Coordinates of C-alpha atoms in Angstrom, one line a residue:
M26 CA 12.7 10.3 -25.3
V27 CA 9.7 10.5 -22.9
D28 CA 7.8 13.4 -21.5
F29 CA 8.5 12.6 -17.8
I30 CA 11.2 10.7 -16.0
V31 CA 10.4 9.7 -12.4
V32 CA 13.6 8.6 -10.5
G33 CA 12.6 6.3 -7.7
G34 CA 9.8 3.9 -7.4
G35 CA 9.0 4.4 -3.7
S36 CA 5.8 5.6 -2.1
A37 CA 5.8 9.0 -3.8
G38 CA 7.3 7.9 -7.1
C39 CA 4.7 5.2 -7.6
V40 CA 1.9 7.8 -7.0
V41 CA 3.5 10.3 -9.3
A42 CA 4.0 7.9 -12.2
S43 CA 0.5 6.5 -11.8
R44 CA -1.2 9.8 -11.7
L45 CA 0.8 11.4 -14.6
S46 CA 0.0 8.4 -16.8
E47 CA -3.7 9.0 -16.3
N48 CA -3.2 11.7 -19.0
P49 CA -3.0 9.7 -22.2
D50 CA -1.2 12.6 -24.0
V51 CA 2.0 12.2 -22.0
S52 CA 4.6 9.4 -21.7
V53 CA 6.1 8.4 -18.3
L54 CA 9.2 6.4 -17.5
L55 CA 9.7 5.2 -13.9
L56 CA 13.3 4.2 -12.9
E57 CA 13.8 2.1 -9.7
Q58 CA 17.2 1.0 -8.5
G59 CA 15.9 -2.0 -6.6
P60 CA 13.9 -5.1 -7.7
R61 CA 10.2 -5.6 -8.3
D62 CA 8.1 -6.3 -5.3
N63 CA 7.9 -10.1 -5.9
S64 CA 8.9 -11.3 -2.5
P65 CA 6.0 -13.0 -0.8
Y66 CA 7.2 -11.6 2.5
I67 CA 6.2 -8.1 1.3
H68 CA 2.6 -9.0 0.8
M69 CA 1.7 -11.1 3.8
P70 CA 1.2 -8.6 6.7
V71 CA 2.8 -10.7 9.5
T72 CA 6.1 -11.2 7.6
Y73 CA 6.9 -7.5 7.1
Y74 CA 9.9 -7.8 9.5
K75 CA 11.5 -10.3 7.1
T76 CA 11.7 -7.5 4.4
A77 CA 14.5 -6.0 6.5
Q78 CA 16.7 -8.9 5.4
G79 CA 18.5 -9.2 2.0
N80 CA 18.7 -6.5 -0.6
L81 CA 15.4 -4.7 -0.1
L82 CA 17.0 -2.1 2.2
Q83 CA 20.0 0.1 1.4
R84 CA 22.0 0.6 4.5
F85 CA 24.1 3.7 5.2
E86 CA 26.7 4.1 7.9
Q87 CA 26.3 7.3 9.9
V88 CA 28.9 9.6 11.2
R89 CA 28.6 10.2 14.9
S90 CA 28.4 13.7 16.3
E91 CA 29.3 14.3 20.0
A92 CA 25.6 14.3 20.9
D93 CA 24.7 11.0 19.4
K94 CA 28.0 9.1 19.4
H95 CA 26.7 6.6 22.0
L96 CA 23.2 6.2 20.4
G97 CA 22.3 2.7 19.3
A98 CA 21.3 3.7 15.7
Q99 CA 24.4 2.7 13.8
T100 CA 22.8 2.7 10.3
M101 CA 20.1 4.6 8.4
V102 CA 18.3 2.8 5.7
Q103 CA 16.4 3.6 2.5
P104 CA 14.1 1.0 0.9
R105 CA 15.4 -0.3 -2.4
V106 CA 12.4 -2.1 -3.9
L107 CA 9.4 -1.1 -6.0
G108 CA 7.0 0.5 -3.6
G109 CA 9.8 1.8 -1.3
G110 CA 8.8 2.2 2.3
S111 CA 5.2 1.2 1.6
S112 CA 6.5 -2.3 0.6
V113 CA 8.6 -2.9 3.8
N114 CA 7.1 -0.8 6.6
A115 CA 4.7 -1.9 9.3
M116 CA 1.7 -0.6 7.4
L117 CA 0.5 1.9 10.0
Y118 CA -1.7 4.5 8.4
I119 CA -0.9 7.7 10.3
R120 CA -1.1 11.2 8.7
G121 CA 0.4 13.2 11.5
A122 CA -1.4 16.0 13.3
P123 CA -3.2 19.0 11.6
D124 CA -0.7 21.3 13.4
D125 CA 2.2 19.7 11.5
Y126 CA 0.9 21.2 8.2
E127 CA 0.2 24.6 9.7
R128 CA 3.8 24.6 10.9
W129 CA 4.9 23.8 7.3
V130 CA 3.1 27.0 6.2
E131 CA 4.9 28.9 8.9
Q132 CA 8.2 27.5 7.5
G133 CA 7.4 28.8 4.0
A134 CA 5.4 26.0 2.4
T135 CA 2.6 28.2 1.2
G136 CA -0.5 26.2 0.2
W137 CA 0.3 23.2 2.4
S138 CA -2.0 23.8 5.4
Y139 CA -4.0 20.9 6.7
K140 CA -7.2 22.2 5.0
E141 CA -5.3 22.3 1.7
V142 CA -3.6 18.8 2.0
L143 CA -6.7 17.0 3.4
P144 CA -8.3 16.5 -0.1
F145 CA -5.1 14.7 -1.3
F146 CA -5.1 12.3 1.7
K147 CA -8.8 11.6 0.9
R148 CA -8.1 11.2 -2.8
S149 CA -5.8 8.3 -2.2
E150 CA -7.8 6.5 0.5
D151 CA -10.2 3.6 0.3
N152 CA -11.2 3.3 3.9
D153 CA -13.1 0.1 4.9
R154 CA -14.8 1.7 8.0
L155 CA -14.7 5.5 7.9
S156 CA -16.5 7.8 5.6
N157 CA -16.6 11.4 6.8
E158 CA -15.1 14.8 6.4
A159 CA -11.6 13.4 7.3
H160 CA -11.6 10.2 5.2
G161 CA -12.1 9.0 1.7
E162 CA -13.4 5.9 0.0
G163 CA -12.9 4.6 -3.5
G164 CA -9.3 5.7 -3.8
P165 CA -6.4 3.3 -4.8
L166 CA -4.9 2.9 -1.3
G167 CA -6.6 0.3 0.9
V168 CA -6.9 1.4 4.5
S169 CA -8.5 -0.9 7.0
D170 CA -9.0 -1.8 10.6
P171 CA -6.8 -4.7 11.8
C172 CA -7.9 -8.0 10.2
Y173 CA -6.9 -9.9 13.4
V174 CA -6.5 -8.4 16.9
H175 CA -4.5 -10.4 19.4
P176 CA -6.2 -10.6 22.9
L177 CA -3.0 -9.1 24.5
S178 CA -3.5 -6.0 22.4
R179 CA -6.9 -5.5 23.9
S180 CA -5.5 -5.9 27.4
W181 CA -2.8 -3.4 26.6
L182 CA -5.4 -0.8 25.6
K183 CA -7.2 -1.4 28.9
A184 CA -3.9 -0.8 30.7
C185 CA -3.5 2.5 28.8
Q186 CA -7.0 3.5 30.0
E187 CA -6.2 2.5 33.6
A188 CA -3.1 4.7 33.3
G189 CA -5.3 7.7 32.3
L190 CA -5.2 7.7 28.5
A191 CA -8.6 8.1 26.8
F192 CA -9.7 5.7 24.0
N193 CA -9.3 7.2 20.5
A194 CA -11.3 5.5 17.7
D195 CA -9.5 7.4 14.9
F196 CA -6.0 8.8 15.2
N197 CA -6.5 10.5 11.8
S198 CA -9.6 12.4 12.8
G199 CA -7.6 15.6 13.5
E200 CA -7.1 14.6 17.2
Q201 CA -4.3 12.3 17.9
A202 CA -4.3 12.1 21.7
G203 CA -5.3 8.8 23.4
C204 CA -5.0 5.1 22.8
G205 CA -6.6 2.9 20.2
F206 CA -6.2 0.6 17.3
Y207 CA -4.2 1.7 14.3
Q208 CA -5.7 1.6 10.8
L209 CA -3.4 -0.2 8.4
T210 CA -2.6 -0.1 4.7
I211 CA -4.0 -3.5 4.1
R212 CA -6.7 -4.6 1.7
N213 CA -8.2 -8.1 1.6
A214 CA -5.6 -9.4 4.1
R215 CA -2.7 -8.3 1.9
R216 CA -0.4 -5.3 2.1
S217 CA -1.7 -2.3 0.1
S218 CA 1.6 -0.8 -0.9
A219 CA 2.0 2.1 -3.3
A220 CA 3.3 -0.3 -5.9
V221 CA 0.2 -2.6 -5.6
A222 CA -2.4 0.2 -5.1
F223 CA -1.1 2.8 -7.6
L224 CA 1.5 1.3 -10.0
K225 CA 0.2 -2.2 -10.7
P226 CA -3.2 -1.0 -12.2
A227 CA -1.4 1.9 -14.1
Q228 CA 1.1 -0.5 -15.8
R229 CA -1.7 -1.6 -18.1
R230 CA -1.4 1.8 -19.8
S231 CA 0.8 2.0 -22.8
N232 CA 2.2 5.4 -21.9
L233 CA 3.8 4.2 -18.7
K234 CA 7.1 2.2 -18.6
V235 CA 8.7 0.9 -15.5
R236 CA 12.4 -0.2 -15.3
T237 CA 13.8 -1.8 -12.2
D238 CA 17.3 -2.8 -11.2
C239 CA 18.3 0.5 -12.9
R240 CA 20.5 3.0 -11.1
V241 CA 20.5 6.7 -12.0
L242 CA 24.0 8.2 -11.8
R243 CA 23.4 11.8 -12.6
I244 CA 20.8 14.3 -13.8
V245 CA 21.7 15.8 -17.2
F246 CA 21.4 19.6 -17.5
K247 CA 21.4 21.9 -20.5
Q248 CA 21.4 25.7 -20.0
G249 CA 19.9 25.6 -16.5
R250 CA 17.3 23.0 -17.4
A251 CA 17.1 19.3 -16.5
V252 CA 16.8 17.4 -19.8
G253 CA 17.4 13.8 -18.7
V254 CA 19.3 11.3 -16.6
E255 CA 22.4 9.2 -17.0
I256 CA 21.8 5.6 -15.9
A257 CA 23.7 2.4 -15.2
D258 CA 21.8 -0.7 -16.4
G259 CA 24.0 -3.6 -15.6
Q260 CA 27.5 -2.9 -16.9
R261 CA 26.2 -0.4 -19.5
T262 CA 25.7 3.4 -19.0
S263 CA 23.4 5.5 -21.2
T264 CA 21.4 8.7 -21.2
I265 CA 17.6 9.0 -21.3
Y266 CA 16.1 12.3 -22.1
A267 CA 12.9 13.9 -20.8
D268 CA 11.0 16.4 -23.0
R269 CA 9.0 18.0 -20.1
E270 CA 10.4 17.3 -16.6
V271 CA 12.7 15.1 -14.5
I272 CA 11.1 14.2 -11.1
I273 CA 13.3 13.0 -8.3
S274 CA 11.5 10.7 -5.8
A275 CA 14.4 8.7 -4.5
G276 CA 13.9 9.5 -0.8
A277 CA 15.4 11.8 1.8
I278 CA 18.9 10.2 1.5
N279 CA 19.2 9.4 -2.1
S280 CA 17.4 12.5 -3.5
P281 CA 19.8 15.1 -2.1
H282 CA 22.7 12.7 -2.8
L283 CA 21.7 12.6 -6.5
L284 CA 21.3 16.3 -6.7
M285 CA 24.7 16.9 -5.3
L286 CA 26.3 14.3 -7.6
S287 CA 24.7 16.2 -10.5
G288 CA 26.2 19.6 -9.4
V289 CA 23.2 21.0 -7.5
G290 CA 24.0 21.9 -3.9
P291 CA 26.4 23.9 -1.7
A292 CA 29.0 25.1 -4.2
A293 CA 32.0 25.0 -2.0
H294 CA 31.2 21.4 -0.8
L295 CA 30.6 20.2 -4.3
R296 CA 34.0 21.6 -5.6
S297 CA 35.8 20.1 -2.6
C298 CA 34.5 16.7 -3.7
G299 CA 35.4 17.2 -7.4
V300 CA 31.9 17.9 -8.7
D301 CA 31.4 20.6 -11.3
V302 CA 28.8 23.1 -10.0
V303 CA 25.6 23.5 -12.0
H304 CA 23.7 25.5 -9.5
D305 CA 24.7 26.7 -6.0
L306 CA 21.9 25.6 -3.7
P307 CA 23.1 25.6 0.0
G308 CA 20.1 23.9 1.5
V309 CA 20.5 20.6 -0.3
G310 CA 21.3 17.9 2.3
Q311 CA 20.6 20.2 5.3
N312 CA 17.7 19.9 7.7
L313 CA 17.8 16.1 8.1
C314 CA 14.9 15.2 10.3
D315 CA 14.2 11.8 11.8
H316 CA 12.4 10.2 14.7
V317 CA 14.2 8.3 17.4
D318 CA 12.6 5.5 19.3
I319 CA 13.3 3.3 22.3
Y320 CA 12.1 -0.2 23.2
M321 CA 10.9 -1.8 26.4
T322 CA 10.6 -5.6 26.4
Y323 CA 8.8 -7.9 28.8
Q324 CA 8.8 -11.6 29.5
L325 CA 5.4 -13.2 29.7
S326 CA 4.2 -15.9 32.2
G327 CA 2.8 -18.0 29.4
P328 CA 2.2 -18.3 25.6
Y329 CA 0.2 -15.1 25.5
S330 CA 1.8 -13.4 22.4
Y331 CA 2.6 -14.2 18.8
D332 CA 5.9 -15.8 20.1
R333 CA 3.9 -19.0 20.2
Y334 CA 4.0 -19.0 16.4
K335 CA 7.8 -19.4 16.5
S336 CA 6.9 -23.1 16.8
P337 CA 6.8 -24.9 13.4
L338 CA 3.5 -26.6 14.3
W339 CA 1.8 -23.3 15.1
Q340 CA 3.4 -21.6 12.1
S341 CA 1.9 -24.4 9.9
W342 CA -1.5 -24.0 11.4
A343 CA -1.5 -20.2 10.9
G344 CA -0.2 -20.5 7.4
L345 CA -2.9 -23.0 6.5
E346 CA -5.6 -20.8 7.9
Y347 CA -4.4 -17.9 5.9
L348 CA -4.1 -19.9 2.6
L349 CA -7.6 -21.3 3.0
F350 CA -9.6 -18.5 4.6
R351 CA -7.4 -15.3 4.4
R352 CA -7.8 -14.8 8.2
G353 CA -5.9 -15.4 11.4
P354 CA -2.5 -14.3 12.7
V355 CA -0.8 -14.1 9.2
T356 CA -3.2 -11.2 8.5
S357 CA -1.8 -9.2 11.5
N358 CA 1.1 -6.7 11.4
V359 CA 1.8 -7.6 15.0
M360 CA 1.4 -4.0 16.1
D361 CA -2.2 -3.2 15.8
S362 CA -2.6 -1.0 18.9
G363 CA -0.9 2.2 20.1
A364 CA -1.2 5.6 21.7
F365 CA -0.2 9.3 21.4
W366 CA 0.7 11.2 24.5
S367 CA 2.0 14.6 25.5
S368 CA 5.1 14.9 27.6
S369 CA 6.0 17.9 29.8
Q370 CA 8.1 19.1 26.9
S371 CA 4.9 19.7 24.9
T372 CA 2.2 21.8 26.5
D373 CA -0.6 21.3 24.0
R374 CA -0.1 18.4 21.6
P375 CA 1.2 14.8 21.7
D376 CA 4.9 14.3 21.1
I377 CA 5.2 10.7 22.0
Q378 CA 3.9 7.7 20.0
Y379 CA 3.5 4.3 21.5
I380 CA 3.3 1.0 19.5
F381 CA 2.5 -2.2 21.3
L382 CA 4.0 -5.3 19.7
C383 CA 2.5 -8.7 20.8
G384 CA 5.8 -10.4 20.4
S385 CA 9.6 -10.1 20.9
G386 CA 12.4 -10.0 18.4
I387 CA 10.2 -8.5 15.7
E388 CA 12.0 -5.2 15.4
S389 CA 15.8 -5.0 14.8
G390 CA 17.6 -4.0 17.9
A391 CA 15.0 -4.8 20.5
P392 CA 16.4 -7.1 23.3
V393 CA 14.7 -10.5 23.3
P394 CA 13.5 -12.1 26.6
G395 CA 13.5 -15.8 27.0
G396 CA 10.3 -17.8 26.4
F397 CA 7.4 -15.7 25.4
G398 CA 7.5 -11.9 25.3
C399 CA 6.0 -8.6 24.2
T400 CA 7.5 -5.2 23.3
L401 CA 6.5 -1.6 23.8
N402 CA 8.0 1.0 21.4
A403 CA 8.1 4.7 22.3
T404 CA 8.9 7.3 19.6
H405 CA 9.6 11.0 20.0
I406 CA 7.6 12.4 17.2
R407 CA 8.4 16.1 17.4
P408 CA 12.2 16.2 17.5
K409 CA 14.1 19.5 17.4
S410 CA 17.4 18.0 16.5
R411 CA 18.6 18.4 12.9
G412 CA 21.3 16.7 11.0
W413 CA 22.8 16.9 7.5
L414 CA 24.3 14.8 4.7
G415 CA 26.9 15.5 2.0
L416 CA 29.1 13.8 -0.5
R417 CA 32.1 11.6 0.2
S418 CA 33.3 12.0 -3.4
S419 CA 32.1 12.5 -6.9
D420 CA 31.7 8.7 -7.4
P421 CA 28.0 7.7 -7.5
A422 CA 29.0 4.3 -6.0
Q423 CA 30.2 6.0 -2.8
P424 CA 27.5 6.4 -0.1
P425 CA 26.7 9.8 1.3
H426 CA 28.3 11.2 4.4
I427 CA 25.4 11.3 7.0
V428 CA 25.5 13.2 10.3
P429 CA 22.0 12.8 11.9
N430 CA 22.8 14.6 15.1
Y431 CA 20.2 12.6 17.1
L432 CA 19.4 14.0 20.5
S433 CA 21.6 17.0 20.0
E434 CA 18.7 19.1 21.5
P435 CA 18.3 18.3 25.2
S436 CA 14.5 18.4 25.1
D437 CA 14.6 15.5 22.7
L438 CA 16.4 13.3 25.3
G439 CA 14.1 14.6 28.0
C440 CA 11.0 13.6 26.1
L441 CA 12.2 10.1 25.6
V442 CA 13.0 9.8 29.4
E443 CA 9.4 10.6 30.1
A444 CA 8.3 8.2 27.4
V445 CA 10.0 5.3 29.0
Q446 CA 8.7 6.3 32.5
R447 CA 5.1 6.5 31.2
G448 CA 5.5 3.3 29.2
Q449 CA 6.6 1.5 32.4
E450 CA 3.6 2.9 34.1
I451 CA 1.3 1.5 31.4
M452 CA 2.9 -1.9 31.5
S453 CA 2.5 -2.1 35.3
Q454 CA -1.3 -1.8 35.2
K455 CA -3.8 -4.4 36.5
A456 CA -5.0 -5.3 33.0
L457 CA -1.5 -6.7 32.1
S458 CA -0.3 -8.0 35.5
K459 CA -1.6 -11.5 35.0
Y460 CA 0.3 -11.9 31.7
I461 CA 3.7 -10.3 32.6
E462 CA 6.3 -12.2 34.6
R463 CA 9.0 -9.5 34.6
E464 CA 10.4 -6.5 32.8
H465 CA 13.3 -7.7 30.6
M466 CA 14.5 -4.3 29.4
P467 CA 15.3 -1.9 31.0
G468 CA 15.1 -4.6 33.6
K469 CA 17.4 -3.1 36.2
Q470 CA 16.0 -0.4 38.4
L471 CA 16.4 3.0 36.8
M472 CA 16.4 5.5 39.7
T473 CA 17.6 8.8 38.4
K474 CA 17.1 10.9 35.3
A475 CA 20.8 10.1 34.5
D476 CA 20.0 6.4 34.6
Y477 CA 17.2 6.8 32.1
E478 CA 19.3 9.0 29.9
Q479 CA 22.1 6.4 29.8
Y480 CA 19.5 3.7 28.9
I481 CA 18.2 5.7 26.1
R482 CA 21.6 6.6 24.7
Q483 CA 22.6 2.9 24.8
Y484 CA 19.4 1.4 23.2
A485 CA 17.6 4.2 21.3
Q486 CA 17.6 4.0 17.5
S487 CA 16.4 5.7 14.3
S488 CA 12.7 5.1 13.5
L489 CA 13.7 5.1 9.8
H490 CA 11.6 8.2 9.0
P491 CA 14.3 10.5 7.4
S492 CA 12.9 13.6 5.8
G493 CA 13.5 17.3 5.2
T494 CA 16.7 17.2 3.2
C495 CA 15.3 19.0 0.2
R496 CA 12.8 21.1 2.0
M497 CA 10.3 23.4 0.4
G498 CA 10.0 27.0 1.3
T499 CA 10.8 30.6 0.3
D500 CA 14.0 31.4 2.3
D501 CA 17.5 31.2 1.0
L502 CA 18.1 27.6 2.3
A503 CA 14.9 26.2 0.8
V504 CA 15.6 23.7 -2.0
L505 CA 12.2 23.6 -3.5
D506 CA 9.4 26.2 -4.0
P507 CA 5.9 25.3 -2.7
E508 CA 5.1 23.5 -6.0
L509 CA 8.1 21.2 -5.4
R510 CA 10.2 22.7 -8.2
V511 CA 14.0 23.0 -7.6
R512 CA 14.6 26.7 -7.1
G513 CA 16.7 28.3 -9.8
L514 CA 16.4 25.4 -12.3
D515 CA 13.8 24.4 -14.9
G516 CA 12.3 21.1 -15.6
L517 CA 13.3 19.5 -12.2
R518 CA 11.2 18.7 -9.1
V519 CA 11.7 16.7 -6.0
I520 CA 8.6 14.8 -4.8
D521 CA 9.1 12.7 -1.7
A522 CA 9.6 13.0 2.1
S523 CA 12.7 15.1 1.6
A524 CA 10.4 18.0 0.7
M525 CA 8.9 18.1 4.2
P526 CA 10.0 21.3 6.0
S527 CA 9.8 19.3 9.3
V528 CA 9.0 15.7 10.0
V529 CA 5.3 14.9 10.7
S530 CA 4.1 13.7 14.1
G531 CA 4.0 10.0 13.3
N532 CA 4.7 7.5 10.6
T533 CA 5.7 9.1 7.3
N534 CA 4.3 6.8 4.6
A535 CA 0.8 8.3 4.4
P536 CA 2.2 11.9 4.2
T537 CA 4.7 10.8 1.6
I538 CA 1.9 9.4 -0.6
M539 CA 0.0 12.7 -0.1
I540 CA 3.1 14.6 -1.3
G541 CA 3.1 12.4 -4.4
E542 CA -0.6 13.1 -5.0
R543 CA 0.0 16.9 -4.6
G544 CA 3.1 16.9 -6.7
A545 CA 1.4 15.1 -9.6
D546 CA -1.5 17.5 -9.4
F547 CA 0.9 20.5 -9.7
I548 CA 2.4 18.9 -12.8
L549 CA -0.9 18.0 -14.4
R550 CA -2.3 21.5 -13.8
S551 CA 0.7 23.0 -15.5
L552 CA -0.1 21.0 -18.7
T553 CA -3.5 22.7 -19.1

C-alpha cells in the first residue's frame, strides 16, 4: 500500500508525483501505460515530429457528426509515453490569455482567476530571458528563446508587420496580440519535458516509485471512497491500494474513460454498457473541447527552408554540429515564430493563432509541395463547438466512443475562413515574395466564402488539444469541484487538461502543467 497513486505519467501526472514526493512523510506511486522516454527523438528538438510514429501516441477513431463528417481529422490521439504531451509536442510555451481564466471562474471554477493561477505558472518556470511580474526563474521547467532561428522565420515576421500585425516580444505577458518568436520548453538545446524537468530529479527520492508499461483497468471503490486501482502488468492483473488518494492524470480522453469503466459517470449510459454504477455523475465525458487547425503550404524558389536538410549530406552536417557544439538546426523546433490575431468573430481578443513552419511535410496531414517548401498553420483558439465521449462496452481494451462535433457552431467555421484569408495576405507580402514561387495549397483560386468553407472542411484537422471532459465547477454537470476532487466521492481527484471548463487560447501543455502544480498544492495543503 502507498499513500498516493497517480494514474498517468503525462504533463500533469509528472508534476503531481514530483511535488507530492517532496513531502518525505508520504509515499507516491506513478503508473504510466506507455514506455519510458528513452527515444532520442524525444529529446532533440528538431526530431519532435518523429515522435508521432510508433507507439508513443494512442490513436482513437472518431465518430462523425453531421457537422464534421467531412472534416479531415480522422483520429484523436493521446500521448502514451512518460512525460505525455510534453514529450511529443512542438515545445511551444503558451499559457493562453488572462481572460481564459476569468472565464473559468464565470463557469464555476472558483479560485482559478488569472491572478490566482499566475503564481503556479511562475513556480514551474525557469525562464532564460524574462524575469518580471509575469515570469519565474529557478523552477524545474526550462523555458527559453529559440536556440536557432531560421532566416525565413525572420522574413515571415517582417511580412506579418507589413500586413499590419505589431511585433510582440512576449506572448505570455498578458497580451497575446501580434507577431513574434515563441518561447519554448527547451533547456541546453534539449527538450525540457515534464518527465525530464519534474520526474527525473524526483526519482532519486525513496518515497516515489514509477512503473511504466502498466495499464490501469479500473478504480477500486469501497463505501463511496476510492481505495486503489486494478492494473494489468503484462498478462497479470492485480490490485494496488492507496491509503490517502487516487489521482487520475490520464488525459482528456483516458481520464473520463477510466472513470466510466469504474462506474462513475452517466448512470443510464453505464448500465447500457454493462457497467455497475458506483456514482451517477452525468458530466463525465461531456464538454469535449479541442482546437481545429488548417494548413497553407508554399513552394519556395530555392533551398530557403529546413527542407534542405532532407539531404543526407546536410543532415550529417547538422547532426555533427549538434553533437560537437549543441547548436545549429537540430536545436530548432522548426516553428519558432507565430502570431495571434482577432477575427471579426471576436471583437476584443485574439481567436486565431498562427504558427510558421520553415519546412514542409513536418506536420501530419499538411500537403507537401515539390522541392523546397514552407507551411503556415492557422488555429481557431476560442471554439464554441463541444463534443462528448462515452463507452463502447465494459471492456477496458475497447476504445471510447468519441464524437468531437468539430465546427458544429457556424462561427467556428467562419473564424477559420478568415484565418486562411489573412494567412494568404501575410504570405503575399514583399518580405516573402523573393522566396516564394507559388502557393501549393489551397493553390487554386478560392473566390467565395463557400470555396473557403469547402477547403477547410476537406483539410482542417484536430490540433490535438482535447480538454474539458471532467470539467470543474459547481453546477450539476460539473465533474470536479474547484479543488479537483470528484464530486460525491472521497479519495479521488482528476488533475489534467480534462479539468478545464473550456480550452485555453493556445497550446495546452503549459496550462496542464499549471493544473498539476495547483492540484498538488491542494493535496499538500490538505495534509497539514
